[in-house]
Amino acid sequence: MGINEHQELASLAATSLARELGTFLRTRRESLDPSRLGLPRFGRRRTPGLRREEVAQLAEIGVTWYTWLEQGRPVRTSTKVLNAIATALQCTAAETRHLFLLAGKGEQVSAMKPVCEKLSQVSQAILDQLNPLPAVIQNARFDIIGFNQAYSRLTCVDLAQIAPEDRNCLYLAFTNKAWRAALPDWDEGMPRMVATFRAAMADHMHDAAWERQLHRMLAVSDEFKEVWQRYEVRGIENQLKRFRHPRAGVMSLHQTNWWSAPKNGDRLLVYVPTDEQSKAALQILAQE
């Protein structure tokens, strides 16, 4: 096969990928509900899902350039722009990888981080040894990476029965009734959590995982959306925190943060009773 034939085949393959990418983007765009993303409804929508202009706005890219992508034109794309489009289209990790492959960024796919962060046996052993003190390992997005039995009992939620993608303290606080009921100081603690999430997100602008988390929270909770719009920021700090349990009552615990990696990365949170009554309450939980 001659050089010209090789070049022709390569050109045909690139054209085919570009068309496939355009089809994928359009299909994904049309599957989204504008109202769940907090987008205003102006005028009558002739097609389902988002408009191209809305995707371009969410991704902070030019609408003409995005239109060319959907039309299957051979447009060069950067990793940053592809991540922004994936976030705007609410792509899952698998969909994001597919998008990168269609865009000819196969080398970036192999470098992507694994979807789930797995807890090491050593870390789980530490959590288990801390019983009956409640303890949890979470990342800066409030994703729960590991926990012990005492922590599940404290929050009144069996985390082992919660889907891994839903094990997030922020998400559970706004969507799980049992979790929320265990927080007697909701009006004070909830804005603190949102402000801490906003402050941490400043270090991860245009990070697809962070953007997906934010869009998900805005979609599932009007209450979160209202607090988010206050634009309050707070750093992570040790604090006194109260919990309410239907059998053990209200207990006061001191939350201490321990970082196992660079600060604002994964951290171990341990809850220690501040008085005898709270200590006795934890003993009651340990007997369940």
CSV table of C-alpha atoms in Angstrom, one decimal:
chain,number,residue,atom,x,y,z
A,1,MET,CA,0.0,0.0,0.0
A,2,GLY,CA,1.4,3.4,-1.0
A,3,ILE,CA,1.9,6.5,1.1
A,4,ASN,CA,-1.1,8.2,-0.5
A,5,GLU,CA,-3.4,5.2,0.3
A,6,HIS,CA,-2.3,5.3,3.9
A,7,GLN,CA,-3.0,9.0,4.1
A,8,GLU,CA,-6.4,8.5,2.5
A,9,LEU,CA,-7.3,5.7,5.0
A,10,ALA,CA,-6.1,7.9,7.9
A,11,SER,CA,-8.2,10.8,6.7
A,12,LEU,CA,-11.3,8.6,6.3
A,13,ALA,CA,-10.8,7.2,9.9
A,14,ALA,CA,-10.5,10.8,11.3
A,15,THR,CA,-13.6,11.8,9.4
A,16,SER,CA,-15.5,8.8,10.7
A,17,LEU,CA,-14.5,9.6,14.3
A,18,ALA,CA,-15.4,13.3,13.9
A,19,ARG,CA,-18.9,12.3,12.7
A,20,GLU,CA,-19.3,9.8,15.6
A,21,LEU,CA,-18.2,12.5,18.0
A,22,GLY,CA,-20.8,14.9,16.6
A,23,THR,CA,-23.5,12.3,16.9
A,24,PHE,CA,-22.5,11.5,20.5
A,25,LEU,CA,-22.5,15.2,21.5
A,26,ARG,CA,-25.9,15.8,20.0
A,27,THR,CA,-27.5,12.7,21.5
A,28,ARG,CA,-26.1,13.6,24.9
A,29,ARG,CA,-27.2,17.2,24.7
A,30,GLU,CA,-30.7,16.2,23.7
A,31,SER,CA,-31.0,13.8,26.7
A,32,LEU,CA,-30.6,16.6,29.3
A,33,ASP,CA,-33.4,18.3,31.1
A,34,PRO,CA,-32.8,22.1,31.1
A,35,SER,CA,-34.9,22.6,34.3
A,36,ARG,CA,-32.7,20.2,36.3
A,37,LEU,CA,-29.7,22.3,35.4
A,38,GLY,CA,-31.4,25.5,36.5
A,39,LEU,CA,-31.6,26.9,33.0
A,40,PRO,CA,-34.4,29.4,32.4
A,41,ARG,CA,-37.0,28.5,29.8
A,42,PHE,CA,-37.2,31.3,27.2
A,43,GLY,CA,-39.4,30.7,24.3
A,44,ARG,CA,-40.6,27.4,22.9
A,45,ARG,CA,-38.0,24.6,22.5
A,46,ARG,CA,-38.2,23.0,19.1
A,47,THR,CA,-36.0,20.1,20.1
A,48,PRO,CA,-35.6,18.2,23.4
A,49,GLY,CA,-32.8,18.8,25.7
A,50,LEU,CA,-30.4,21.7,25.8
A,51,ARG,CA,-29.7,24.1,23.0
A,52,ARG,CA,-26.2,24.3,21.5
A,53,GLU,CA,-25.9,27.8,22.8
A,54,GLU,CA,-26.6,26.6,26.3
A,55,VAL,CA,-23.9,23.9,26.1
A,56,ALA,CA,-21.4,26.4,24.8
A,57,GLN,CA,-22.3,28.8,27.6
A,58,LEU,CA,-21.9,26.1,30.3
A,59,ALA,CA,-18.6,25.0,28.8
A,60,GLU,CA,-17.5,28.6,28.3
A,61,ILE,CA,-16.6,28.0,24.6
A,62,GLY,CA,-17.8,29.6,21.4
A,63,VAL,CA,-21.1,28.4,20.0
A,64,THR,CA,-19.9,28.3,16.4
A,65,TRP,CA,-16.9,26.2,17.4
A,66,TYR,CA,-19.2,23.8,19.4
A,67,THR,CA,-21.6,23.6,16.4
A,68,TRP,CA,-18.8,22.6,14.2
A,69,LEU,CA,-18.0,19.7,16.6
A,70,GLU,CA,-21.6,18.5,16.5
A,71,GLN,CA,-21.5,18.7,12.7
A,72,GLY,CA,-18.6,16.4,12.6
A,73,ARG,CA,-16.1,18.9,11.2
A,74,PRO,CA,-12.4,18.1,11.9
A,75,VAL,CA,-11.9,20.6,14.7
A,76,ARG,CA,-8.8,20.4,17.0
A,77,THR,CA,-9.7,20.2,20.7
A,78,SER,CA,-7.7,20.5,23.9
A,79,THR,CA,-8.0,18.4,27.0
A,80,LYS,CA,-9.3,21.4,28.9
A,81,VAL,CA,-12.1,22.1,26.4
A,82,LEU,CA,-13.1,18.4,26.3
A,83,ASN,CA,-13.3,18.3,30.0
A,84,ALA,CA,-15.5,21.4,30.0
A,85,ILE,CA,-17.8,19.9,27.4
A,86,ALA,CA,-18.0,16.6,29.3
A,87,THR,CA,-19.0,18.6,32.5
A,88,ALA,CA,-21.6,20.7,30.6
A,89,LEU,CA,-23.2,17.6,29.2
A,90,GLN,CA,-23.2,15.8,32.6
A,91,CYS,CA,-21.1,12.9,31.2
A,92,THR,CA,-20.3,10.0,33.4
A,93,ALA,CA,-16.7,8.8,33.7
A,94,ALA,CA,-17.4,6.2,31.0
A,95,GLU,CA,-19.0,8.8,28.7
A,96,THR,CA,-16.1,11.2,29.3
A,97,ARG,CA,-13.6,8.5,28.3
A,98,HIS,CA,-15.7,7.7,25.2
A,99,LEU,CA,-15.7,11.4,24.3
A,100,PHE,CA,-11.9,11.6,24.6
A,101,LEU,CA,-11.5,8.6,22.4
A,102,LEU,CA,-13.7,10.0,19.6
A,103,ALA,CA,-11.8,13.3,19.8
A,104,GLY,CA,-8.6,11.4,19.1
A,105,LYS,CA,-7.2,11.8,22.6
A,106,GLY,CA,-6.6,8.2,23.3
A,107,GLU,CA,-3.4,9.0,25.1
A,108,GLN,CA,-5.4,11.1,27.6
A,109,VAL,CA,-7.8,8.2,28.3
A,110,SER,CA,-5.0,5.9,29.6
A,111,ALA,CA,-3.9,8.7,31.9
A,112,MET,CA,-7.3,9.3,33.5
A,113,LYS,CA,-7.7,8.5,37.1
A,114,PRO,CA,-9.7,5.4,38.1
A,115,VAL,CA,-13.4,6.1,38.6
A,116,CYS,CA,-13.6,4.9,42.2
A,117,GLU,CA,-11.1,5.6,44.9
A,118,LYS,CA,-10.5,2.3,46.8
A,119,LEU,CA,-9.7,2.2,50.5
A,120,SER,CA,-6.6,0.4,51.4
A,121,GLN,CA,-6.7,-2.5,53.9
A,122,VAL,CA,-4.4,-0.5,56.2
A,123,SER,CA,-6.8,2.5,56.2
A,124,GLN,CA,-9.8,0.2,56.9
A,125,ALA,CA,-7.9,-1.4,59.8
A,126,ILE,CA,-7.3,2.0,61.3
A,127,LEU,CA,-11.0,2.8,61.0
A,128,ASP,CA,-12.1,-0.5,62.6
A,129,GLN,CA,-9.6,-0.1,65.5
A,130,LEU,CA,-11.1,3.3,66.3
A,131,ASN,CA,-14.5,1.8,67.2
A,132,PRO,CA,-16.5,2.8,69.2
A,133,LEU,CA,-15.3,6.3,68.1
A,134,PRO,CA,-17.0,7.2,64.9
A,135,ALA,CA,-14.5,7.7,62.0
A,136,VAL,CA,-14.7,8.3,58.3
A,137,ILE,CA,-12.2,9.0,55.5
A,138,GLN,CA,-13.4,11.5,52.9
A,139,ASN,CA,-11.8,13.6,50.2
A,140,ALA,CA,-12.1,17.3,49.6
A,141,ARG,CA,-15.4,16.8,47.7
A,142,PHE,CA,-17.0,15.1,50.8
A,143,ASP,CA,-16.9,11.7,49.0
A,144,ILE,CA,-16.9,9.0,51.7
A,145,ILE,CA,-13.9,6.7,50.8
A,146,GLY,CA,-14.1,4.6,54.0
A,147,PHE,CA,-16.0,4.4,57.3
A,148,ASN,CA,-16.4,2.3,60.4
A,149,GLN,CA,-19.6,0.8,62.0
A,150,ALA,CA,-19.7,3.5,64.6
A,151,TYR,CA,-19.9,6.2,62.0
A,152,SER,CA,-22.8,4.5,60.2
A,153,ARG,CA,-24.7,4.2,63.5
A,154,LEU,CA,-24.0,7.8,64.4
A,155,THR,CA,-25.5,9.1,61.1
A,156,CYS,CA,-28.4,6.6,61.3
A,157,VAL,CA,-27.6,5.5,57.7
A,158,ASP,CA,-26.2,2.1,56.7
A,159,LEU,CA,-23.5,3.3,54.3
A,160,ALA,CA,-22.8,-0.2,53.2
A,161,GLN,CA,-26.2,-0.2,51.6
A,162,ILE,CA,-25.7,3.1,49.8
A,163,ALA,CA,-24.5,3.1,46.2
A,164,PRO,CA,-20.8,4.1,46.1
A,165,GLU,CA,-21.5,7.1,43.8
A,166,ASP,CA,-24.0,8.4,46.5
A,167,ARG,CA,-21.7,8.1,49.4
A,168,ASN,CA,-21.0,11.8,49.8
A,169,CYS,CA,-21.6,13.7,53.0
A,170,LEU,CA,-22.9,16.8,51.1
A,171,TYR,CA,-25.2,14.8,48.9
A,172,LEU,CA,-26.6,12.7,51.8
A,173,ALA,CA,-27.1,15.7,54.0
A,174,PHE,CA,-29.5,17.2,51.4
A,175,THR,CA,-31.2,14.1,50.1
A,176,ASN,CA,-31.3,11.5,52.9
A,177,LYS,CA,-34.0,12.2,55.6
A,178,ALA,CA,-32.3,10.0,58.2
A,179,TRP,CA,-28.9,11.6,57.7
A,180,ARG,CA,-30.5,15.1,58.0
A,181,ALA,CA,-32.5,14.2,61.1
A,182,ALA,CA,-29.2,13.2,62.8
A,183,LEU,CA,-28.0,16.8,62.5
A,184,PRO,CA,-29.8,18.9,65.1
A,185,ASP,CA,-27.9,22.1,64.2
A,186,TRP,CA,-28.8,21.9,60.5
A,187,ASP,CA,-29.3,25.6,60.0
A,188,GLU,CA,-25.8,26.3,61.2
A,189,GLY,CA,-23.9,23.3,60.0
A,190,MET,CA,-25.4,23.1,56.5
A,191,PRO,CA,-24.2,26.5,55.3
A,192,ARG,CA,-20.8,25.6,56.8
A,193,MET,CA,-20.5,22.5,54.6
A,194,VAL,CA,-21.5,24.4,51.4
A,195,ALA,CA,-19.1,27.2,52.2
A,196,THR,CA,-16.3,24.6,52.7
A,197,PHE,CA,-17.1,22.9,49.4
A,198,ARG,CA,-17.0,26.2,47.6
A,199,ALA,CA,-13.7,27.2,49.1
A,200,ALA,CA,-12.1,23.8,48.2
A,201,MET,CA,-13.5,24.0,44.6
A,202,ALA,CA,-11.5,27.1,43.9
A,203,ASP,CA,-8.4,24.8,43.7
A,204,HIS,CA,-10.2,22.5,41.2
A,205,MET,CA,-11.7,24.9,38.6
A,206,HIS,CA,-12.6,23.1,35.3
A,207,ASP,CA,-12.0,19.7,37.0
A,208,ALA,CA,-14.7,17.4,35.6
A,209,ALA,CA,-15.3,15.5,38.8
A,210,TRP,CA,-15.9,18.7,40.8
A,211,GLU,CA,-18.1,20.2,38.1
A,212,ARG,CA,-20.2,17.1,38.0
A,213,GLN,CA,-20.6,17.2,41.8
A,214,LEU,CA,-21.7,20.8,41.7
A,215,HIS,CA,-24.2,20.4,38.9
A,216,ARG,CA,-25.6,17.3,40.7
A,217,MET,CA,-26.1,19.2,43.9
A,218,LEU,CA,-27.7,22.2,42.1
A,219,ALA,CA,-30.1,19.7,40.4
A,220,VAL,CA,-31.2,17.8,43.5
A,221,SER,CA,-31.6,20.6,46.0
A,222,ASP,CA,-33.1,24.0,45.7
A,223,GLU,CA,-31.9,24.6,49.3
A,224,PHE,CA,-28.3,23.9,48.3
A,225,LYS,CA,-28.7,26.2,45.3
A,226,GLU,CA,-29.9,29.1,47.6
A,227,VAL,CA,-27.0,28.7,50.0
A,228,TRP,CA,-24.5,28.3,47.1
A,229,GLN,CA,-25.6,31.6,45.7
A,230,ARG,CA,-24.6,33.4,48.9
A,231,TYR,CA,-21.0,32.9,47.9
A,232,GLU,CA,-19.7,32.1,51.4
A,233,VAL,CA,-16.4,30.4,51.9
A,234,ARG,CA,-14.8,28.6,54.9
A,235,GLY,CA,-11.7,26.5,55.5
A,236,ILE,CA,-11.6,23.1,57.0
A,237,GLU,CA,-11.3,23.2,60.8
A,238,ASN,CA,-11.7,21.0,63.8
A,239,GLN,CA,-15.1,21.7,65.5
A,240,LEU,CA,-17.7,20.7,68.0
A,241,LYS,CA,-20.6,18.9,66.3
A,242,ARG,CA,-23.8,17.6,67.7
A,243,PHE,CA,-25.7,14.5,66.5
A,244,ARG,CA,-29.1,13.2,67.3
A,245,HIS,CA,-29.9,9.5,67.6
A,246,PRO,CA,-33.4,8.1,68.1
A,247,ARG,CA,-32.2,5.8,70.9
A,248,ALA,CA,-29.1,7.4,72.3
A,249,GLY,CA,-30.3,11.0,72.2
A,250,VAL,CA,-28.3,14.1,71.4
A,251,MET,CA,-24.5,13.9,71.8
A,252,SER,CA,-21.7,16.4,71.6
A,253,LEU,CA,-18.6,15.3,69.7
A,254,HIS,CA,-15.3,16.9,68.8
A,255,GLN,CA,-14.5,16.4,65.1
A,256,THR,CA,-10.8,16.2,64.5
A,257,ASN,CA,-9.3,16.2,60.9
A,258,TRP,CA,-6.2,14.2,60.1
A,259,TRP,CA,-4.7,14.5,56.6
A,260,SER,CA,-3.1,11.4,55.2
A,261,ALA,CA,-1.9,13.2,52.1
A,262,PRO,CA,-1.3,16.9,51.1
A,263,LYS,CA,-3.6,19.2,53.0
A,264,ASN,CA,-7.2,19.5,51.6
A,265,GLY,CA,-6.8,16.0,50.1
A,266,ASP,CA,-8.1,12.8,51.7
A,267,ARG,CA,-8.6,13.2,55.4
A,268,LEU,CA,-9.6,11.1,58.4
A,269,LEU,CA,-12.3,12.5,60.6
A,270,VAL,CA,-12.6,11.2,64.1
A,271,TYR,CA,-15.4,12.1,66.5
A,272,VAL,CA,-14.6,12.1,70.3
A,273,PRO,CA,-17.2,12.7,73.0
A,274,THR,CA,-16.9,16.0,74.9
A,275,ASP,CA,-18.7,14.9,78.0
A,276,GLU,CA,-19.8,11.8,80.0
A,277,GLN,CA,-23.3,11.9,78.6
A,278,SER,CA,-22.0,11.8,75.0
A,279,LYS,CA,-19.5,9.1,75.9
A,280,ALA,CA,-22.4,7.0,77.3
A,281,ALA,CA,-24.4,7.6,74.2
A,282,LEU,CA,-21.6,6.2,72.0
A,283,GLN,CA,-21.5,3.1,74.2
A,284,ILE,CA,-25.2,2.7,73.5
A,285,LEU,CA,-24.6,2.9,69.8
A,286,ALA,CA,-21.8,0.3,70.1
A,287,GLN,CA,-24.2,-2.2,71.5
A,288,GLU,CA,-26.6,-2.0,68.5
